[in-house]
Amino acid sequence: MTAAEDGTLADTGAPDDAAVLSEVRGGVAVITFNRPQRLNSWGPDIAAGFYAAIDRAEADPAVRAIVVTGSGRGFCAGANLGPVPNSGETGPDAAKTDVAQVVGERHPHFLTELRKPVIAAINGACVGIGLTHALMCDIRFAAAGAKFATAFTRRGLIAEYGITWILPRLAGWGAAMDLLLSGRTFLAEEARELGLVNHVTPPDTVLERALEYADDLAANCSPASLAVIKAQAYRDALDDVAAVSARAEKLMYESLTRPDLIEGITSFLQKRPPNFPPLT
């Protein structure tokens, strides 16, 4: 699905049984992993569909925020290293596993490089590479009782695709080492205490709450400001404070030349919703 001219939903032509579904609701793109029979475990089909849906959302000027969720009982239960359904295979064969093919052409950190905010609505199991993708989103809502795990040590694997970069930044070193080394399962409530998710909601409202948050960003926040601040946050985390402050000063002067500033101040003084221009 994509946005029609009036901002309502329009069909993209993707079948309902596609590995990834996408639609635009107002100014928000909703991207749904759609392999519920395997808890949306990550594989080439989901990877290709996800990248295509993200690219459409990033390029669409009508889209100002992106929500990612899963169908059924899982958000994403890790990489699909087992047999392909209906293939006749009886089990995983590590020697024949092409990891690059399973993961796809992009590593999860590409989500941090998008111009638009990405909100994860974690509706269920969030494990392994599914957890890495969720942590690379900018904001996370989780259903109460949803199960999380790194799981790598319990599968004979290593910490994959940037999770050792993002997990300590969110949870702190001690908590990150616990979760990485033990591979234990923990619930959404503990994830909230550790700072891995921003909000825990009743399971039947997690997508609704994430959409409300995304709708607020789309309606009231400057797309240009969102893009610049997101880039600042991820880049500045790797630099010293003097360099960060100097870059911020330059970016501030640039923001003073954009129409977003005039609209932001005028709408505030006129006590009306802002009408910020889209990203170009």
CSV table of C-alpha atoms in Angstrom, one decimal:
chain,number,residue,atom,x,y,z
A,1,MET,CA,0.0,0.0,0.0
A,2,THR,CA,1.1,3.6,-0.5
A,3,ALA,CA,-0.5,7.1,-0.2
A,4,ALA,CA,-3.1,8.2,-2.6
A,5,GLU,CA,-3.3,11.9,-3.5
A,6,ASP,CA,-5.8,12.6,-0.6
A,7,GLY,CA,-3.4,11.0,1.9
A,8,THR,CA,-5.5,7.8,2.4
A,9,LEU,CA,-4.3,4.3,1.7
A,10,ALA,CA,-3.6,3.2,-1.8
A,11,ASP,CA,-2.5,-0.3,-2.9
A,12,THR,CA,1.1,-0.9,-4.0
A,13,GLY,CA,0.1,-4.1,-5.8
A,14,ALA,CA,1.9,-6.3,-3.3
A,15,PRO,CA,-0.2,-9.4,-2.5
A,16,ASP,CA,-1.5,-10.0,1.0
A,17,ASP,CA,0.9,-13.0,1.4
A,18,ALA,CA,4.0,-10.9,0.5
A,19,ALA,CA,6.9,-11.3,3.0
A,20,VAL,CA,6.6,-7.6,3.9
A,21,LEU,CA,3.5,-5.4,3.7
A,22,SER,CA,3.7,-1.7,3.5
A,23,GLU,CA,1.1,1.1,3.6
A,24,VAL,CA,1.0,4.8,4.2
A,25,ARG,CA,-1.4,6.2,6.8
A,26,GLY,CA,-1.4,10.0,6.6
A,27,GLY,CA,2.2,10.9,6.9
A,28,VAL,CA,3.3,7.6,8.4
A,29,ALA,CA,4.6,4.5,6.5
A,30,VAL,CA,3.7,1.3,8.2
A,31,ILE,CA,6.0,-1.7,7.3
A,32,THR,CA,5.0,-5.1,8.5
A,33,PHE,CA,7.1,-8.3,8.5
A,34,ASN,CA,4.6,-10.9,7.2
A,35,ARG,CA,5.8,-14.4,7.8
A,36,PRO,CA,3.8,-15.1,11.0
A,37,GLN,CA,4.1,-18.9,10.6
A,38,ARG,CA,7.8,-18.6,11.4
A,39,LEU,CA,7.5,-15.7,13.8
A,40,ASN,CA,8.8,-13.4,11.0
A,41,SER,CA,12.3,-14.9,11.2
A,42,TRP,CA,14.7,-13.0,9.0
A,43,GLY,CA,15.6,-14.4,5.6
A,44,PRO,CA,16.1,-13.3,2.0
A,45,ASP,CA,12.4,-12.8,1.4
A,46,ILE,CA,11.9,-10.4,4.3
A,47,ALA,CA,15.2,-8.7,3.7
A,48,ALA,CA,14.3,-7.8,0.1
A,49,GLY,CA,10.8,-6.7,0.9
A,50,PHE,CA,12.0,-4.6,3.9
A,51,TYR,CA,14.7,-2.8,1.9
A,52,ALA,CA,12.2,-2.0,-0.9
A,53,ALA,CA,9.6,-0.7,1.5
A,54,ILE,CA,12.1,1.4,3.4
A,55,ASP,CA,13.4,2.9,0.2
A,56,ARG,CA,9.8,3.8,-0.9
A,57,ALA,CA,9.1,5.4,2.4
A,58,GLU,CA,12.4,7.3,2.5
A,59,ALA,CA,11.8,8.7,-1.1
A,60,ASP,CA,8.1,9.5,-0.6
A,61,PRO,CA,7.8,13.2,0.4
A,62,ALA,CA,4.4,12.4,2.0
A,63,VAL,CA,6.0,10.1,4.5
A,64,ARG,CA,7.5,11.8,7.5
A,65,ALA,CA,7.9,8.9,9.9
A,66,ILE,CA,8.2,5.1,9.6
A,67,VAL,CA,6.7,2.4,11.8
A,68,VAL,CA,8.0,-1.2,11.7
A,69,THR,CA,6.1,-4.1,13.2
A,70,GLY,CA,5.4,-7.8,12.7
A,71,SER,CA,2.3,-9.8,12.0
A,72,GLY,CA,1.1,-12.6,14.3
A,73,ARG,CA,2.9,-13.4,17.5
A,74,GLY,CA,6.4,-12.2,16.6
A,75,PHE,CA,8.3,-9.1,15.6
A,76,CYS,CA,11.3,-11.0,14.3
A,77,ALA,CA,12.5,-14.2,16.0
A,78,GLY,CA,16.1,-14.1,14.6
A,79,ALA,CA,17.6,-15.4,11.4
A,80,ASN,CA,15.9,-18.1,9.5
A,81,LEU,CA,18.8,-20.6,9.4
A,82,GLY,CA,16.5,-23.7,9.4
A,83,PRO,CA,14.9,-25.6,6.5
A,84,VAL,CA,12.9,-23.7,4.0
A,85,PRO,CA,9.2,-24.4,4.5
A,86,ASN,CA,7.9,-27.1,2.1
A,87,SER,CA,11.4,-27.6,0.7
A,88,GLY,CA,11.8,-31.2,1.9
A,89,GLU,CA,14.9,-30.3,4.0
A,90,THR,CA,15.0,-31.8,7.4
A,91,GLY,CA,17.2,-29.4,9.3
A,92,PRO,CA,19.7,-26.6,9.1
A,93,ASP,CA,23.1,-27.2,7.4
A,94,ALA,CA,25.5,-24.7,8.7
A,95,ALA,CA,28.1,-25.6,6.1
A,96,LYS,CA,25.7,-24.6,3.3
A,97,THR,CA,24.4,-21.4,4.9
A,98,ASP,CA,25.2,-18.3,3.0
A,99,VAL,CA,25.0,-15.7,5.7
A,100,ALA,CA,25.2,-12.8,3.3
A,101,GLN,CA,22.2,-14.2,1.4
A,102,VAL,CA,20.2,-14.6,4.7
A,103,VAL,CA,21.0,-11.1,6.0
A,104,GLY,CA,20.6,-9.4,2.6
A,105,GLU,CA,22.5,-6.5,1.1
A,106,ARG,CA,22.4,-4.1,4.1
A,107,HIS,CA,23.4,-4.4,7.7
A,108,PRO,CA,20.8,-3.3,10.3
A,109,HIS,CA,22.7,0.0,11.0
A,110,PHE,CA,21.4,1.4,7.7
A,111,LEU,CA,18.3,2.4,9.7
A,112,THR,CA,20.3,4.9,11.6
A,113,GLU,CA,21.4,6.5,8.3
A,114,LEU,CA,17.8,7.2,7.1
A,115,ARG,CA,16.6,10.8,7.2
A,116,LYS,CA,13.3,9.9,8.7
A,117,PRO,CA,12.6,8.6,12.2
A,118,VAL,CA,11.9,4.9,12.5
A,119,ILE,CA,9.7,3.6,15.3
A,120,ALA,CA,9.6,-0.1,16.1
A,121,ALA,CA,6.2,-1.5,17.3
A,122,ILE,CA,7.5,-4.8,18.9
A,123,ASN,CA,4.4,-7.0,19.0
A,124,GLY,CA,6.1,-10.2,20.1
A,125,ALA,CA,9.3,-12.3,20.0
A,126,CYS,CA,12.4,-10.1,19.2
A,127,VAL,CA,15.5,-12.1,19.0
A,128,GLY,CA,19.0,-12.1,17.4
A,129,ILE,CA,19.0,-10.1,14.2
A,130,GLY,CA,15.4,-9.1,14.9
A,131,LEU,CA,16.6,-7.5,18.2
A,132,THR,CA,19.5,-5.8,16.3
A,133,HIS,CA,17.1,-4.3,13.8
A,134,ALA,CA,14.8,-3.1,16.6
A,135,LEU,CA,17.6,-1.5,18.5
A,136,MET,CA,18.7,0.4,15.4
A,137,CYS,CA,15.3,2.0,15.2
A,138,ASP,CA,15.1,5.4,16.8
A,139,ILE,CA,12.2,4.7,19.2
A,140,ARG,CA,10.8,1.4,20.4
A,141,PHE,CA,7.3,0.5,21.7
A,142,ALA,CA,6.9,-3.1,23.0
A,143,ALA,CA,3.9,-5.2,23.9
A,144,ALA,CA,3.8,-6.2,27.6
A,145,GLY,CA,5.3,-9.7,28.0
A,146,ALA,CA,7.1,-9.7,24.6
A,147,LYS,CA,10.2,-11.9,24.7
A,148,PHE,CA,13.6,-10.6,23.9
A,149,ALA,CA,17.0,-12.3,23.6
A,150,THR,CA,20.4,-11.9,21.9
A,151,ALA,CA,20.6,-15.8,21.9
A,152,PHE,CA,23.9,-15.9,20.0
A,153,THR,CA,25.9,-17.8,22.6
A,154,ARG,CA,23.1,-20.4,22.9
A,155,ARG,CA,23.3,-21.0,19.1
A,156,GLY,CA,27.1,-21.1,18.8
A,157,LEU,CA,27.2,-17.7,17.1
A,158,ILE,CA,28.9,-14.4,17.7
A,159,ALA,CA,27.3,-11.0,18.4
A,160,GLU,CA,26.2,-10.0,14.9
A,161,TYR,CA,25.9,-6.9,12.7
A,162,GLY,CA,26.5,-4.0,15.1
A,163,ILE,CA,24.6,-5.1,18.2
A,164,THR,CA,27.8,-4.7,20.2
A,165,TRP,CA,27.8,-1.1,19.1
A,166,ILE,CA,24.2,-0.2,19.9
A,167,LEU,CA,23.4,-2.4,23.0
A,168,PRO,CA,26.0,-0.9,25.4
A,169,ARG,CA,24.9,2.6,24.3
A,170,LEU,CA,21.3,1.9,25.2
A,171,ALA,CA,21.6,-0.3,28.3
A,172,GLY,CA,25.2,0.4,29.6
A,173,TRP,CA,28.2,-1.9,29.6
A,174,GLY,CA,27.2,-4.2,32.4
A,175,ALA,CA,23.7,-4.9,31.2
A,176,ALA,CA,24.9,-5.3,27.6
A,177,MET,CA,27.5,-7.9,28.6
A,178,ASP,CA,24.9,-9.8,30.7
A,179,LEU,CA,22.5,-10.0,27.7
A,180,LEU,CA,25.2,-10.8,25.2
A,181,LEU,CA,27.1,-13.4,27.2
A,182,SER,CA,24.1,-15.2,28.7
A,183,GLY,CA,21.9,-15.1,25.7
A,184,ARG,CA,19.0,-15.3,28.2
A,185,THR,CA,15.4,-14.5,27.5
A,186,PHE,CA,14.0,-11.3,29.1
A,187,LEU,CA,10.6,-9.6,28.8
A,188,ALA,CA,9.5,-6.2,27.6
A,189,GLU,CA,9.2,-5.0,31.1
A,190,GLU,CA,12.9,-5.6,31.8
A,191,ALA,CA,13.8,-4.2,28.4
A,192,ARG,CA,12.1,-1.0,29.5
A,193,GLU,CA,14.0,-0.9,32.8
A,194,LEU,CA,17.3,-1.3,30.9
A,195,GLY,CA,16.4,1.4,28.4
A,196,LEU,CA,16.1,-0.9,25.4
A,197,VAL,CA,12.5,0.1,24.8
A,198,ASN,CA,10.9,3.5,25.4
A,199,HIS,CA,7.3,2.4,26.2
A,200,VAL,CA,5.6,-0.9,27.2
A,201,THR,CA,1.9,-1.1,26.3
A,202,PRO,CA,-0.9,-3.7,26.4
A,203,PRO,CA,-0.3,-6.2,23.5
A,204,ASP,CA,-3.4,-5.1,21.6
A,205,THR,CA,-2.4,-1.5,21.6
A,206,VAL,CA,1.3,-1.5,20.7
A,207,LEU,CA,0.8,-0.6,17.1
A,208,GLU,CA,-1.8,1.9,17.9
A,209,ARG,CA,0.5,3.6,20.4
A,210,ALA,CA,3.4,3.6,18.0
A,211,LEU,CA,1.2,5.1,15.3
A,212,GLU,CA,0.0,7.8,17.7
A,213,TYR,CA,3.6,8.8,18.4
A,214,ALA,CA,4.5,8.7,14.7
A,215,ASP,CA,1.4,10.7,13.8
A,216,ASP,CA,2.5,13.4,16.2
A,217,LEU,CA,5.9,13.6,14.7
A,218,ALA,CA,4.4,13.8,11.2
A,219,ALA,CA,2.0,16.5,12.1
A,220,ASN,CA,4.0,18.7,14.4
A,221,CYS,CA,7.7,18.3,13.7
A,222,SER,CA,9.8,19.7,10.9
A,223,PRO,CA,11.0,17.0,8.6
A,224,ALA,CA,14.3,18.9,8.0
A,225,SER,CA,14.8,19.2,11.8
A,226,LEU,CA,14.1,15.5,12.3
A,227,ALA,CA,16.6,14.6,9.6
A,228,VAL,CA,19.4,16.8,10.9
A,229,ILE,CA,18.9,15.9,14.6
A,230,LYS,CA,18.9,12.2,13.8
A,231,ALA,CA,22.1,12.5,11.8
A,232,GLN,CA,23.6,14.6,14.6
A,233,ALA,CA,22.8,12.1,17.3
A,234,TYR,CA,24.3,9.0,15.6
A,235,ARG,CA,27.4,10.9,14.3
A,236,ASP,CA,28.0,12.9,17.5
A,237,ALA,CA,28.0,9.7,19.7
A,238,LEU,CA,31.4,8.9,18.1
A,239,ASP,CA,33.1,12.3,18.5
A,240,ASP,CA,34.4,14.6,21.2
A,241,VAL,CA,32.2,17.3,22.6
A,242,ALA,CA,34.2,20.2,21.1
A,243,ALA,CA,33.8,18.8,17.6
A,244,VAL,CA,30.1,18.1,18.2
A,245,SER,CA,29.5,21.6,19.4
A,246,ALA,CA,31.3,23.2,16.5
A,247,ARG,CA,29.2,21.1,14.0
A,248,ALA,CA,26.0,22.0,15.9
A,249,GLU,CA,26.8,25.7,15.5
A,250,LYS,CA,27.2,25.4,11.7
A,251,LEU,CA,24.0,23.3,11.5
A,252,MET,CA,22.1,25.9,13.6
A,253,TYR,CA,23.1,28.7,11.2
A,254,GLU,CA,21.8,26.5,8.3
A,255,SER,CA,18.5,25.9,10.1
A,256,LEU,CA,18.0,29.7,10.4
A,257,THR,CA,17.8,29.9,6.6
A,258,ARG,CA,15.1,27.3,6.1
A,259,PRO,CA,11.4,28.1,5.9
A,260,ASP,CA,10.7,25.6,8.7
A,261,LEU,CA,11.9,28.1,11.2
A,262,ILE,CA,9.4,30.8,10.1
A,263,GLU,CA,6.6,28.3,10.0
A,264,GLY,CA,7.5,26.9,13.4
A,265,ILE,CA,7.5,30.3,15.1
A,266,THR,CA,4.4,31.6,13.1
A,267,SER,CA,2.3,28.5,13.9
A,268,PHE,CA,3.2,28.7,17.6
A,269,LEU,CA,2.3,32.4,17.8
A,270,GLN,CA,-1.0,31.7,15.9
A,271,LYS,CA,-1.7,28.7,18.0
A,272,ARG,CA,-2.3,26.4,15.1
A,273,PRO,CA,-0.7,23.1,13.9
A,274,PRO,CA,2.4,23.7,11.8
A,275,ASN,CA,2.6,23.1,8.1
A,276,PHE,CA,6.2,22.2,7.5
A,277,PRO,CA,7.5,21.6,4.0
A,278,PRO,CA,8.4,18.0,3.1
A,279,LEU,CA,12.0,16.8,2.7
A,280,THR,CA,13.4,17.3,-0.8
